[in-house]
Amino acid sequence: MKEACLLLVAFVFGLAAVDVRAEPDPHSYAEPDIVAVRALDLELDVDFARQQLSGTAMLTLDWRDPLAHSLVLDTRDLAIESIQGVAADGTTVDLAYTQDPRDPIFGSALRIDTKTAVPNVRIRYHTSPQASGLQWMTPAQTASGKQPFMFSQSQAIHARSWVPLQDTPSVRFTYTAHVTAPKALRVVMSADNDIAHALDGDYRFRMQQPIPSYLLAISVGELDVRSTGPRTAVFAEPSVVAKAAKEFEDTEAMIAAAEKLYGAYRWERYDILVLPASFPFGGMENPRVTFATPTVIAGDKSLVGLIAHELAHSWSGNLVTNANAQHMWLNEGFTSYVENRIVEAVYGKQEADMQLVVSAQELHTEMQGMKAREQLLVTNLEGIDPDEGLSGVPYDKGSWFLRFLESRYGRDAFDPFLRAYFDHFAFHSITTPDFLRYYSENLEGKFPGKVSSADIDAWLHQPGIPSFAPIPHSARFDAVDKAAADFLAGKLAARKLPARHWVTYEWLRFLNALPEKPSIAQMQALDKAWKLTGTGNGEIAFRWYVATVRAGYTQARPEIAAFIERIGRRKLVVPIYSELAKSEDGKAFAIAVYKKAKPGYHPMTQASVEKALGL
């Protein structure tokens, strides 16, 4: 790939100059060291009949090499209709261009001969119905069954499938958009959404803070809205919006807790869009409006840690961004750490401790099946789809590393350091060496002798979890562990488990304590006593269903089928498919269910399931 460099400099966005170093982005064809996009203006029409976005993208350019006359953009399955150069006085000239042959991972480089260093380029184009970053849903696939629905998922490199741009997080840009859509449908973008906007089919948006391309987002559907605070609201389908607003009513308290720790929230509003259940992720941290799965609406706020996570991205990820996917821990590790601090501040230390213990346990389990190179925080993803590079490592090992630093330096030193870090690199895209230089000067240098370079290397560049890592503990889990041990030893009947008042994390701890292959009798007893088959809690459900498959407890299969047909969140369905695929009978069952579920899955979920099933 062509070398990518950091776009942000003081004269472009009026920000303080920051010492950050360029690094090639292996997932982009763009050449921002020559010319970088600094603003985007979209004119788009939403056509559900064609499953297509069509219109124009006007790119405002910062020519780093004024003698250059070539602009390279990332695209995937985009039909380019025409390209014009637009001068400062508005005059236009047609530009010659070519699209490279399609790479199955990276798409096609769009190479534009600009003739001169023109300040703007306008591209007329339309998307493909198969755009990897868009999901088009029929009315039958929505909660009401009345209107179609569409949403984007740009991370990691899917923005290029619906907008021609420099699809690398090392480039940040502001944007405006004018979107037309069928009347009665609401358009929401990662921008300044007006919760009182009339459903007139004509929407205008502005994102004044510079963002990377993976945070560009759009959704169109039958959406109602409920205000949950002075700067928070929930968008959701009409039958879901009231439940969602109740579940997420603590969002303002979460913002206040994060601000107390890490400084002002810099994005004005924090709204939540609850998408249909086919959304492939738990949440996506699109600035100003998190996209969220309905599977976190458990009715008891037990899964709102996900909202704390996406909110935390407003500091770690959206504000300070990894310059490419090889430094994903700078986004996800920092965010998982901040999430846990928010949970502790709003819901108490017991809840935060349980979260940490479950995360650590499941990370250890996941690592047992990973290659050594896959366990590193700083990775080499050359030639690898960044979607496939995601695991618990950047999230949980990254967070664990920061908790290690906290344990050595103490919160009195580490909290101010982290707050200053967010301020220093605000609206910049950085790499691990950038972080280490700042850490060396502003934490290690001020408190020498507490952490060695060997300690840092063990966390960042060695597999596994260092032997000196602080071990999380939850006193509430001690009782769960004893109950699990007694149940598995036959000393305690399933109906006698002290689980009547267990919260979600206690159930997760118990289910994770089950052996690799539980007995059918054990599964039957647990199901009869606690009705786990058919549970509405997705986190409990997928772990339970994996255990039923391992045990050969086929009585759960009808509910397994219903679960994976209804839900497209990869975390919840792919482990079930993977476990089913281990037996001939299970694989046949899984393939039959997948054929029914596939039309409702996002393309990313389809790809993950097909890989698990060997299709």
Coordinates of C-alpha atoms in Angstrom, one line a residue:
M1 CA 0.0 0.0 0.0
K2 CA 1.0 3.6 -0.5
E3 CA 2.4 5.4 2.5
A4 CA -0.1 7.3 4.6
C5 CA 0.8 10.1 7.0
L6 CA -1.0 12.2 9.6
L7 CA -3.1 14.9 8.1
L8 CA -3.6 17.1 11.1
V9 CA -1.3 20.1 11.4
A10 CA -1.9 23.4 13.2
F11 CA -2.7 25.5 10.1
V12 CA -5.4 23.1 8.8
F13 CA -7.7 22.9 11.8
G14 CA -6.3 25.5 14.1
L15 CA -5.0 22.9 16.6
A16 CA -1.8 23.0 18.5
A17 CA 1.1 21.4 16.8
V18 CA 1.7 17.9 18.1
D19 CA 4.7 15.6 17.6
V20 CA 3.3 12.7 15.7
R21 CA 5.1 10.6 13.1
A22 CA 4.0 9.2 9.8
E23 CA 3.5 5.4 9.4
P24 CA 2.3 3.5 6.3
D25 CA -1.3 2.3 6.5
P26 CA -1.4 -1.2 4.9
H27 CA -5.1 -0.9 4.3
S28 CA -5.3 2.2 2.1
Y29 CA -4.2 3.1 -1.4
A30 CA -4.3 6.8 -0.4
E31 CA -1.3 9.1 -0.5
P32 CA -2.0 11.8 2.1
D33 CA 1.7 12.7 2.2
I34 CA 1.1 14.1 -1.3
V35 CA -2.5 15.4 -0.9
A36 CA -4.9 15.0 2.0
V37 CA -8.7 15.4 2.2
R38 CA -9.6 17.9 4.8
A39 CA -13.4 18.4 4.1
L40 CA -16.2 16.4 2.5
D41 CA -19.5 17.7 1.2
L42 CA -22.0 15.0 0.3
E43 CA -25.2 15.2 -1.8
L44 CA -26.9 11.9 -1.6
D45 CA -30.3 10.4 -2.6
V46 CA -31.5 7.2 -0.9
D47 CA -33.1 4.8 -3.2
F48 CA -34.5 1.7 -1.5
A49 CA -35.9 0.2 -4.7
R50 CA -32.4 0.0 -6.2
Q51 CA -30.7 -0.4 -2.8
Q52 CA -28.5 2.5 -3.8
L53 CA -27.0 5.8 -2.7
S54 CA -26.4 8.2 -5.5
G55 CA -25.1 11.7 -5.8
T56 CA -21.8 13.5 -5.4
A57 CA -18.9 13.8 -3.0
M58 CA -17.0 17.1 -3.0
L59 CA -13.5 16.7 -1.5
T60 CA -11.6 19.8 -0.3
L61 CA -7.9 19.1 -0.7
D62 CA -4.7 20.1 1.2
W63 CA -1.9 19.7 -1.3
R64 CA 1.2 18.8 0.7
D65 CA 3.2 18.6 -2.5
P66 CA 2.1 21.6 -4.6
L67 CA 3.8 20.2 -7.7
A68 CA 1.8 17.0 -7.7
H69 CA -1.3 16.5 -9.9
S70 CA -2.6 13.1 -8.9
L71 CA -5.1 12.2 -6.3
V72 CA -5.5 8.5 -5.1
L73 CA -8.7 7.5 -3.3
D74 CA -10.0 4.3 -1.9
T75 CA -13.2 2.7 -3.4
R76 CA -14.9 -0.6 -3.3
D77 CA -17.7 -1.5 -5.8
L78 CA -18.4 2.1 -6.5
A79 CA -19.7 3.2 -9.9
I80 CA -17.9 6.4 -10.8
E81 CA -19.9 8.5 -13.3
S82 CA -17.8 11.6 -13.6
I83 CA -15.1 13.6 -11.9
Q84 CA -14.6 17.4 -12.0
G85 CA -12.0 19.7 -10.6
V86 CA -13.6 22.7 -8.9
A87 CA -11.6 25.9 -8.7
A88 CA -11.8 28.5 -5.9
D89 CA -14.2 30.6 -8.1
G90 CA -16.5 27.7 -8.7
T91 CA -15.4 27.0 -12.3
T92 CA -15.1 23.3 -13.2
V93 CA -13.1 21.1 -15.5
D94 CA -13.6 17.4 -16.3
L95 CA -10.8 15.2 -15.0
A96 CA -9.5 11.9 -16.3
Y97 CA -9.5 9.0 -13.9
T98 CA -9.0 5.2 -13.7
Q99 CA -10.0 2.5 -11.3
D100 CA -7.6 -0.3 -10.6
P101 CA -8.8 -3.9 -10.7
R102 CA -10.7 -4.9 -7.6
D103 CA -8.7 -6.4 -4.7
P104 CA -11.0 -8.7 -2.6
I105 CA -10.0 -7.0 0.6
F106 CA -9.0 -3.5 -0.3
G107 CA -11.2 -2.7 -3.2
S108 CA -10.0 -0.5 -6.1
A109 CA -7.7 2.5 -6.0
L110 CA -9.3 5.5 -7.8
R111 CA -6.6 7.4 -9.6
I112 CA -7.5 11.0 -10.6
D113 CA -5.3 13.2 -12.8
T114 CA -6.1 16.6 -11.5
K115 CA -3.8 18.4 -14.0
T116 CA -2.9 21.0 -11.3
A117 CA -3.3 21.2 -7.6
V118 CA -7.0 22.0 -7.7
P119 CA -8.5 22.9 -4.3
N120 CA -11.6 20.7 -4.8
V121 CA -12.7 17.6 -6.6
R122 CA -16.3 16.6 -7.2
I123 CA -17.1 13.0 -7.9
R124 CA -20.5 11.8 -9.2
Y125 CA -21.1 8.2 -8.3
H126 CA -23.5 5.6 -7.0
T127 CA -23.1 2.6 -4.7
S128 CA -23.7 -1.1 -5.4
P129 CA -26.5 -3.1 -3.7
Q130 CA -23.7 -5.3 -2.4
A131 CA -21.8 -2.4 -0.8
S132 CA -20.0 -4.0 2.2
G133 CA -20.6 -0.9 4.4
L134 CA -24.4 -0.7 3.9
Q135 CA -27.2 -3.0 4.8
W136 CA -30.5 -2.6 3.1
M137 CA -33.5 -4.2 4.9
T138 CA -37.0 -5.0 3.7
P139 CA -40.0 -4.0 5.8
A140 CA -40.4 -7.6 6.8
Q141 CA -36.9 -7.5 8.5
T142 CA -37.8 -4.6 10.8
A143 CA -39.7 -4.5 14.0
S144 CA -42.9 -3.0 12.6
G145 CA -42.8 -4.6 9.2
K146 CA -44.0 -1.4 7.6
Q147 CA -41.0 0.5 6.2
P148 CA -37.6 -0.5 4.8
F149 CA -34.4 0.3 6.7
M150 CA -30.8 1.1 5.9
F151 CA -27.7 1.6 8.0
S152 CA -24.0 1.9 7.4
Q153 CA -21.0 0.2 9.1
S154 CA -17.9 2.0 8.0
Q155 CA -15.3 0.4 10.3
A156 CA -12.8 -0.8 9.6
I157 CA -12.4 -0.1 5.8
H158 CA -16.0 -0.1 4.6
A159 CA -16.5 3.6 4.2
R160 CA -14.9 3.2 0.8
S161 CA -17.9 1.1 -0.3
W162 CA -20.3 4.1 0.0
V163 CA -18.1 7.2 -0.4
P164 CA -14.9 7.7 -2.5
L165 CA -12.3 9.0 0.0
Q166 CA -9.0 8.4 1.7
D167 CA -10.2 5.5 3.8
T168 CA -7.5 5.5 6.5
P169 CA -7.8 6.7 10.1
S170 CA -4.6 8.7 9.7
V171 CA -6.7 11.3 7.7
R172 CA -9.3 13.4 9.4
F173 CA -11.8 15.7 7.8
T174 CA -14.9 17.7 8.6
Y175 CA -18.1 17.1 6.6
T176 CA -21.5 18.3 5.5
A177 CA -24.3 16.4 3.9
H178 CA -27.6 16.9 2.1
V179 CA -29.6 13.7 2.0
T180 CA -32.9 13.1 0.4
A181 CA -35.0 10.0 1.4
P182 CA -38.6 8.8 1.2
K183 CA -40.9 10.9 3.4
A184 CA -42.0 9.4 6.7
L185 CA -38.4 8.0 7.2
R186 CA -35.9 9.7 9.4
V187 CA -32.2 10.1 8.3
V188 CA -29.6 10.0 11.0
M189 CA -25.9 10.7 10.5
S190 CA -22.8 10.9 12.7
A191 CA -23.3 14.7 12.8
D192 CA -25.6 17.3 14.2
N193 CA -28.9 15.4 14.2
D194 CA -32.0 17.6 14.9
I195 CA -34.3 15.4 17.1
A196 CA -37.3 17.7 16.2
H197 CA -36.7 17.5 12.4
A198 CA -39.8 17.0 10.4
L199 CA -40.1 13.7 8.5
D200 CA -40.1 15.6 5.1
G201 CA -37.4 13.5 3.3
D202 CA -34.9 16.4 3.2
Y203 CA -32.1 16.4 5.7
R204 CA -28.9 18.5 6.1
F205 CA -26.0 17.7 8.4
R206 CA -22.8 19.2 9.6
M207 CA -19.9 17.6 11.4
Q208 CA -17.6 20.4 12.5
Q209 CA -15.0 18.3 14.3
P210 CA -12.5 16.5 12.1
I211 CA -13.1 12.7 12.0
P212 CA -11.5 9.7 10.3
S213 CA -13.5 7.9 7.6
Y214 CA -14.5 4.9 9.7
L215 CA -16.7 7.3 11.8
L216 CA -18.7 8.4 8.8
A217 CA -22.2 7.0 9.3
I218 CA -25.8 7.1 8.0
S219 CA -29.0 5.4 8.8
V220 CA -32.5 5.7 7.3
G221 CA -35.7 4.1 8.6
E222 CA -38.9 4.4 10.6
L223 CA -37.3 6.0 13.6
D224 CA -38.9 7.6 16.6
V225 CA -37.0 9.6 19.2
R226 CA -37.1 10.1 22.9
S227 CA -35.0 12.7 24.8
T228 CA -33.1 11.2 27.8
G229 CA -31.3 14.3 29.1
P230 CA -30.1 17.8 28.2
R231 CA -27.7 16.4 25.6
T232 CA -28.9 12.9 25.1
A233 CA -31.6 11.1 23.2
V234 CA -32.5 7.7 21.8
F235 CA -33.5 7.0 18.2
A236 CA -35.2 3.6 17.6
E237 CA -38.1 1.9 15.8
P238 CA -41.4 2.9 17.4
S239 CA -42.0 -0.4 19.2
V240 CA -38.5 -0.3 20.7
V241 CA -38.0 3.4 21.6
A242 CA -39.7 3.5 25.0
K243 CA -37.8 0.4 26.3
A244 CA -34.5 1.7 24.9
A245 CA -35.0 5.2 26.5
K246 CA -35.6 3.5 29.9
E247 CA -32.6 1.2 29.5
F248 CA -30.3 4.1 28.6
E249 CA -31.7 6.7 31.0
D250 CA -28.3 6.9 32.8
T251 CA -26.4 8.1 29.8
E252 CA -26.1 11.7 31.1
A253 CA -24.7 10.4 34.3
M254 CA -22.2 8.4 32.4
I255 CA -21.1 11.5 30.4
A256 CA -20.8 13.5 33.7
A257 CA -18.6 10.7 35.2
A258 CA -16.4 10.5 32.2
E259 CA -16.0 14.3 32.1
K260 CA -15.0 14.4 35.8
L261 CA -12.2 11.9 35.0
Y262 CA -11.1 12.9 31.5
G263 CA -12.2 16.4 30.7
A264 CA -15.0 18.0 28.7
Y265 CA -17.2 16.1 26.2
R266 CA -16.3 17.8 22.9
W267 CA -19.0 16.6 20.6
E268 CA -22.0 18.6 21.9
R269 CA -24.6 15.8 21.9
Y270 CA -24.4 12.0 22.6
D271 CA -27.4 10.3 21.1
I272 CA -28.0 6.5 20.7
L273 CA -29.5 4.9 17.6
V274 CA -30.9 1.4 18.3
L275 CA -30.7 -0.5 15.1
P276 CA -32.5 -3.7 14.0
A277 CA -31.1 -6.9 15.4
S278 CA -29.1 -7.6 12.3
F279 CA -26.5 -5.0 13.3
P280 CA -23.2 -7.0 13.3
F281 CA -21.7 -5.4 16.3
G282 CA -22.7 -4.6 19.9
G283 CA -22.1 -0.9 19.2
M284 CA -20.4 1.5 16.9
E285 CA -19.0 4.7 18.3
N286 CA -20.1 7.0 15.5
P287 CA -19.5 10.5 16.9
R288 CA -22.6 12.3 18.3
V289 CA -24.7 9.1 17.7
T290 CA -23.7 5.7 18.8
F291 CA -25.2 2.9 16.7
A292 CA -26.3 0.1 19.1
T293 CA -27.6 -3.4 18.9
P294 CA -31.0 -4.1 20.5
T295 CA -29.5 -7.1 22.2
V296 CA -28.2 -4.8 25.0
I297 CA -31.8 -4.0 26.1
A298 CA -32.1 -6.6 28.8
G299 CA -34.7 -4.7 30.9
D300 CA -32.4 -4.4 33.9
K301 CA -29.5 -2.2 32.7
S302 CA -27.2 -5.2 33.1
L303 CA -25.7 -4.8 29.7
V304 CA -25.3 -1.0 29.5
G305 CA -21.6 -1.4 29.9
L306 CA -21.7 -1.4 26.1
I307 CA -23.0 2.2 26.1
A308 CA -20.3 3.1 28.6
H309 CA -17.8 1.6 26.1
E310 CA -19.1 3.5 23.1
L311 CA -19.3 6.7 25.1
A312 CA -15.7 6.2 26.2
H313 CA -14.7 6.3 22.6
S314 CA -15.6 10.0 22.6
W315 CA -12.2 10.4 24.3
S316 CA -10.3 7.3 23.2
G317 CA -10.8 6.6 19.5
N318 CA -12.9 9.4 18.3
L319 CA -10.8 12.2 19.9
V320 CA -7.5 10.4 19.9
T321 CA -7.4 7.9 17.1
N322 CA -5.1 5.0 16.1
A323 CA -3.4 6.0 12.8
N324 CA -4.0 2.6 11.4
A325 CA -5.5 -0.7 12.5
Q326 CA -2.1 -2.2 13.6
H327 CA -2.4 0.1 16.6
M328 CA -6.0 -0.8 17.4
W329 CA -5.2 -1.1 21.1
L330 CA -4.9 2.7 21.2
N331 CA -8.6 2.8 20.4
E332 CA -10.0 -0.3 22.0
G333 CA -7.7 -0.9 25.0
F334 CA -8.0 2.7 26.2
T335 CA -11.7 2.7 25.6
S336 CA -12.2 -0.6 27.6
Y337 CA -10.2 0.9 30.4
V338 CA -12.3 4.1 30.4
E339 CA -15.5 2.1 30.1
N340 CA -14.6 0.2 33.3
R341 CA -13.9 3.5 35.1
I342 CA -17.3 4.9 34.0
V343 CA -19.0 1.7 35.2
E344 CA -17.3 2.0 38.5
A345 CA -18.3 5.6 38.9
V346 CA -21.9 5.1 38.0
Y347 CA -22.7 1.5 39.1
G348 CA -20.1 0.8 41.8
K349 CA -16.9 -1.0 42.2
Q350 CA -18.5 -4.5 42.6
E351 CA -20.0 -4.2 39.1
A352 CA -16.7 -3.0 37.7
D353 CA -14.7 -5.8 39.3
M354 CA -17.0 -8.4 37.9
Q355 CA -16.6 -7.0 34.5
L356 CA -12.8 -7.1 34.8
V357 CA -12.8 -10.7 36.0
V358 CA -15.0 -12.0 33.2
S359 CA -13.0 -10.1 30.6
A360 CA -9.7 -11.5 31.9
Q361 CA -11.1 -15.1 32.1
E362 CA -12.5 -15.0 28.6
L363 CA -9.3 -13.4 27.2
H364 CA -7.2 -16.2 28.6
T365 CA -9.6 -18.7 27.0
E366 CA -9.5 -17.0 23.7
M367 CA -5.7 -16.7 23.7
Q368 CA -5.4 -20.5 24.0
G369 CA -6.6 -20.8 20.4
M370 CA -4.6 -18.0 19.0
K371 CA -1.2 -17.9 17.3
A372 CA 1.6 -16.0 19.2
R373 CA 1.6 -13.1 16.7
E374 CA -2.1 -12.7 17.2
Q375 CA -1.6 -12.1 20.9
L376 CA 0.5 -8.9 20.4
L377 CA -0.9 -5.5 21.1
V378 CA 1.1 -4.0 18.3
T379 CA 0.4 -6.2 15.3
N380 CA 1.4 -6.6 11.7
L381 CA -1.7 -6.7 9.5
E382 CA -0.1 -6.4 6.1
G383 CA -2.3 -8.1 3.6
I384 CA -4.9 -9.0 6.3
D385 CA -8.4 -7.7 6.4
P386 CA -8.6 -5.6 9.5
D387 CA -12.0 -7.1 10.3
E388 CA -10.2 -10.4 10.8
G389 CA -7.6 -8.8 13.0
L390 CA -10.1 -8.0 15.7
S391 CA -10.1 -10.1 18.9
G392 CA -10.2 -9.6 22.6
V393 CA -6.5 -8.7 22.5
P394 CA -6.7 -5.0 21.6
Y395 CA -9.7 -4.6 23.9
D396 CA -8.9 -6.6 27.0
K397 CA -5.2 -7.0 26.9
G398 CA -4.9 -3.3 26.1
S399 CA -7.1 -2.4 29.0
W400 CA -5.2 -4.7 31.3
F401 CA -1.9 -3.0 30.3
L402 CA -3.4 0.4 31.3
R403 CA -4.6 -1.1 34.6
F404 CA -1.0 -2.3 35.1
L405 CA 0.3 1.2 34.6
E406 CA -2.4 2.5 37.0
S407 CA -1.4 -0.1 39.6
R408 CA 2.3 0.9 39.4
Y409 CA 1.8 4.7 39.3
G410 CA -1.4 5.0 41.3
R411 CA -4.6 6.8 40.3
D412 CA -3.4 10.1 41.7
A413 CA -0.7 10.1 39.0
F414 CA -2.3 8.0 36.3
D415 CA -5.6 9.8 36.1
P416 CA -4.1 13.3 35.4
F417 CA -1.7 11.7 32.9
L418 CA -4.5 10.1 30.9
R419 CA -6.6 13.3 31.0
A420 CA -3.6 15.3 29.7
Y421 CA -3.0 12.6 27.1
F422 CA -6.5 13.1 25.7
D423 CA -6.0 16.9 25.7
H424 CA -2.6 16.8 24.1
F425 CA -3.5 14.5 21.2
A426 CA -7.1 15.7 20.8
F427 CA -8.3 15.4 17.1
H428 CA -5.1 13.7 16.1
S429 CA -4.3 10.2 14.8
I430 CA -1.3 8.5 16.5
T431 CA 0.7 5.3 16.7
T432 CA 2.1 3.4 19.6
P433 CA 5.5 5.1 19.4
D434 CA 3.7 8.5 19.6
F435 CA 2.0 7.2 22.8
L436 CA 5.3 5.9 24.2
R437 CA 7.1 9.2 23.6
Y438 CA 4.4 11.0 25.5
Y439 CA 4.3 8.4 28.3
S440 CA 8.1 8.6 28.7
E441 CA 8.1 12.3 29.1
N442 CA 4.9 12.8 31.1
L443 CA 4.6 9.8 33.3
E444 CA 7.7 7.6 33.3
G445 CA 10.1 10.6 33.4
K446 CA 8.2 12.1 36.4
F447 CA 8.1 8.9 38.4
P448 CA 11.2 6.9 37.5
G449 CA 11.8 3.3 38.5
K450 CA 8.2 2.2 38.7
V451 CA 8.0 0.5 35.3
S452 CA 10.8 -0.8 33.2
S453 CA 11.2 -0.9 29.4
A454 CA 11.1 -4.7 29.7
D455 CA 7.7 -4.4 31.4
I456 CA 6.4 -2.3 28.5
D457 CA 7.9 -4.6 25.9
A458 CA 6.2 -7.6 27.5
W459 CA 2.8 -6.0 27.2
L460 CA 3.2 -4.5 23.8
H461 CA 5.4 -6.9 21.9
Q462 CA 5.2 -10.3 23.6
P463 CA 2.4 -12.9 23.5
G464 CA 0.2 -13.8 26.4
I465 CA -0.4 -11.8 29.6
P466 CA 2.8 -10.9 31.6
S467 CA 3.3 -12.9 34.8
F468 CA 3.4 -9.6 36.8
A469 CA 0.0 -8.4 35.6
P470 CA -2.4 -7.4 38.4
I471 CA -5.0 -10.1 38.8
P472 CA -8.6 -8.8 39.0
H473 CA -10.8 -10.3 41.7
S474 CA -14.5 -10.1 42.6
A475 CA -15.7 -11.1 46.0
R476 CA -19.2 -11.8 44.6
F477 CA -17.7 -14.4 42.3
D478 CA -16.3 -16.4 45.2
A479 CA -19.9 -17.5 46.0
V480 CA -20.6 -18.2 42.3
D481 CA -17.4 -20.3 42.0
K482 CA -18.3 -22.4 45.1
A483 CA -21.8 -22.9 43.8
A484 CA -20.5 -24.0 40.4
A485 CA -18.0 -26.4 41.9
D486 CA -20.6 -27.9 44.2
F487 CA -23.1 -28.3 41.3
L488 CA -20.5 -29.9 39.0
A489 CA -19.4 -32.3 41.8
G490 CA -23.0 -33.4 42.4
K491 CA -23.2 -31.8 45.8
L492 CA -25.7 -29.1 44.9
A493 CA -28.9 -29.6 42.8
A494 CA -29.4 -27.1 40.0
R495 CA -32.6 -25.8 41.6
K496 CA -30.7 -25.1 44.8
L497 CA -28.2 -22.8 43.1
P498 CA -28.2 -19.3 44.9
A499 CA -29.0 -17.7 41.5
R500 CA -32.3 -16.1 42.1
H501 CA -30.7 -12.7 42.4
W502 CA -27.7 -13.2 40.2
V503 CA -26.9 -10.3 37.8
T504 CA -25.7 -11.0 34.3
Y505 CA -22.0 -11.2 35.2
E506 CA -22.6 -13.8 37.9
W507 CA -24.4 -15.9 35.3
L508 CA -21.5 -15.4 32.9
R509 CA -19.1 -16.5 35.5
F510 CA -21.1 -19.6 36.3
L511 CA -21.5 -20.6 32.6
N512 CA -17.8 -20.1 32.0
A513 CA -17.1 -22.5 34.8
L514 CA -18.9 -25.4 33.0
P515 CA -16.6 -28.1 31.6
E516 CA -15.7 -28.3 28.0
K517 CA -18.3 -31.0 27.6
P518 CA -21.0 -30.8 30.2
S519 CA -23.3 -33.8 30.6
I520 CA -26.8 -33.8 29.1
A521 CA -28.2 -34.4 32.6
Q522 CA -26.5 -31.3 34.0
M523 CA -27.8 -29.2 31.1
Q524 CA -31.3 -30.6 31.5
A525 CA -31.3 -29.8 35.3
L526 CA -30.1 -26.3 34.8
D527 CA -32.6 -25.6 32.1
K528 CA -35.5 -27.0 34.1
A529 CA -34.5 -24.9 37.1
W530 CA -33.6 -21.7 35.5
K531 CA -35.2 -21.7 32.0
L532 CA -31.9 -20.7 30.2
T533 CA -33.1 -21.9 26.8
G534 CA -35.0 -19.0 25.4
T535 CA -33.5 -16.4 27.7
G536 CA -33.9 -12.8 26.4
N537 CA -30.4 -11.9 27.6
G538 CA -28.1 -12.3 24.6
E539 CA -24.8 -12.5 26.6
I540 CA -26.2 -15.3 28.7
A541 CA -27.9 -16.9 25.7
F542 CA -24.9 -17.4 23.4
R543 CA -22.7 -18.9 26.1
W544 CA -25.6 -21.2 27.2
Y545 CA -26.2 -22.3 23.6
V546 CA -22.5 -23.0 23.0
A547 CA -22.6 -25.2 26.1
T548 CA -25.7 -27.0 25.0
V549 CA -24.0 -27.9 21.6
R550 CA -20.9 -29.2 23.4
A551 CA -23.0 -31.3 25.7
G552 CA -25.2 -32.7 22.9
Y553 CA -28.3 -31.2 24.5
T554 CA -30.3 -31.0 21.3
Q555 CA -33.5 -30.0 23.1
A556 CA -32.2 -26.4 22.8
R557 CA -31.9 -26.5 19.0
P558 CA -35.3 -24.9 18.2
E559 CA -34.4 -21.9 20.4
I560 CA -30.9 -21.8 19.0
A561 CA -32.4 -21.6 15.5
A562 CA -34.8 -18.8 16.6
F563 CA -31.9 -16.9 18.3
I564 CA -29.5 -17.0 15.4
E565 CA -32.2 -16.3 12.8
R566 CA -33.3 -13.2 14.8
I567 CA -29.9 -11.8 15.7
G568 CA -27.0 -10.8 13.4
R569 CA -24.5 -9.6 16.0
R570 CA -21.3 -11.5 15.2
K571 CA -20.2 -11.9 18.8
L572 CA -23.4 -13.7 19.7
V573 CA -24.0 -15.9 16.7
V574 CA -20.5 -16.8 15.3
P575 CA -19.4 -18.9 18.4
I576 CA -22.6 -20.9 18.1
Y577 CA -22.1 -21.6 14.4
S578 CA -18.5 -22.5 15.1
E579 CA -19.4 -25.0 17.7
L580 CA -22.1 -26.6 15.6
A581 CA -19.7 -26.9 12.7
K582 CA -17.6 -29.3 14.8
S583 CA -19.9 -32.3 14.2
E584 CA -21.5 -33.6 11.0
D585 CA -25.0 -33.4 12.4
G586 CA -24.5 -30.0 14.0
K587 CA -23.0 -28.6 10.8
A588 CA -26.0 -29.8 8.7
F589 CA -28.3 -28.1 11.2
A590 CA -26.3 -24.9 11.2
I591 CA -26.2 -24.7 7.4
A592 CA -30.0 -25.2 7.2
V593 CA -30.5 -22.4 9.8
Y594 CA -28.0 -20.1 8.0
K595 CA -29.9 -20.4 4.7
K596 CA -32.9 -18.9 6.4
A597 CA -31.0 -16.3 8.4
K598 CA -28.6 -15.1 5.7
P599 CA -30.9 -12.5 4.0
G600 CA -31.2 -10.7 7.3
Y601 CA -27.5 -10.7 8.1
H602 CA -25.1 -7.9 7.4
P603 CA -22.4 -8.7 4.8
M604 CA -19.8 -8.8 7.6
T605 CA -21.8 -11.3 9.6
Q606 CA -22.4 -13.4 6.4
A607 CA -18.6 -13.5 5.8
S608 CA -17.8 -14.5 9.4
V609 CA -20.5 -17.3 9.5
E610 CA -19.5 -18.7 6.1
K611 CA -15.9 -18.9 7.3
A612 CA -17.0 -20.7 10.5
L613 CA -19.0 -23.2 8.4
G614 CA -16.4 -23.6 5.7
L615 CA -18.8 -22.4 3.0

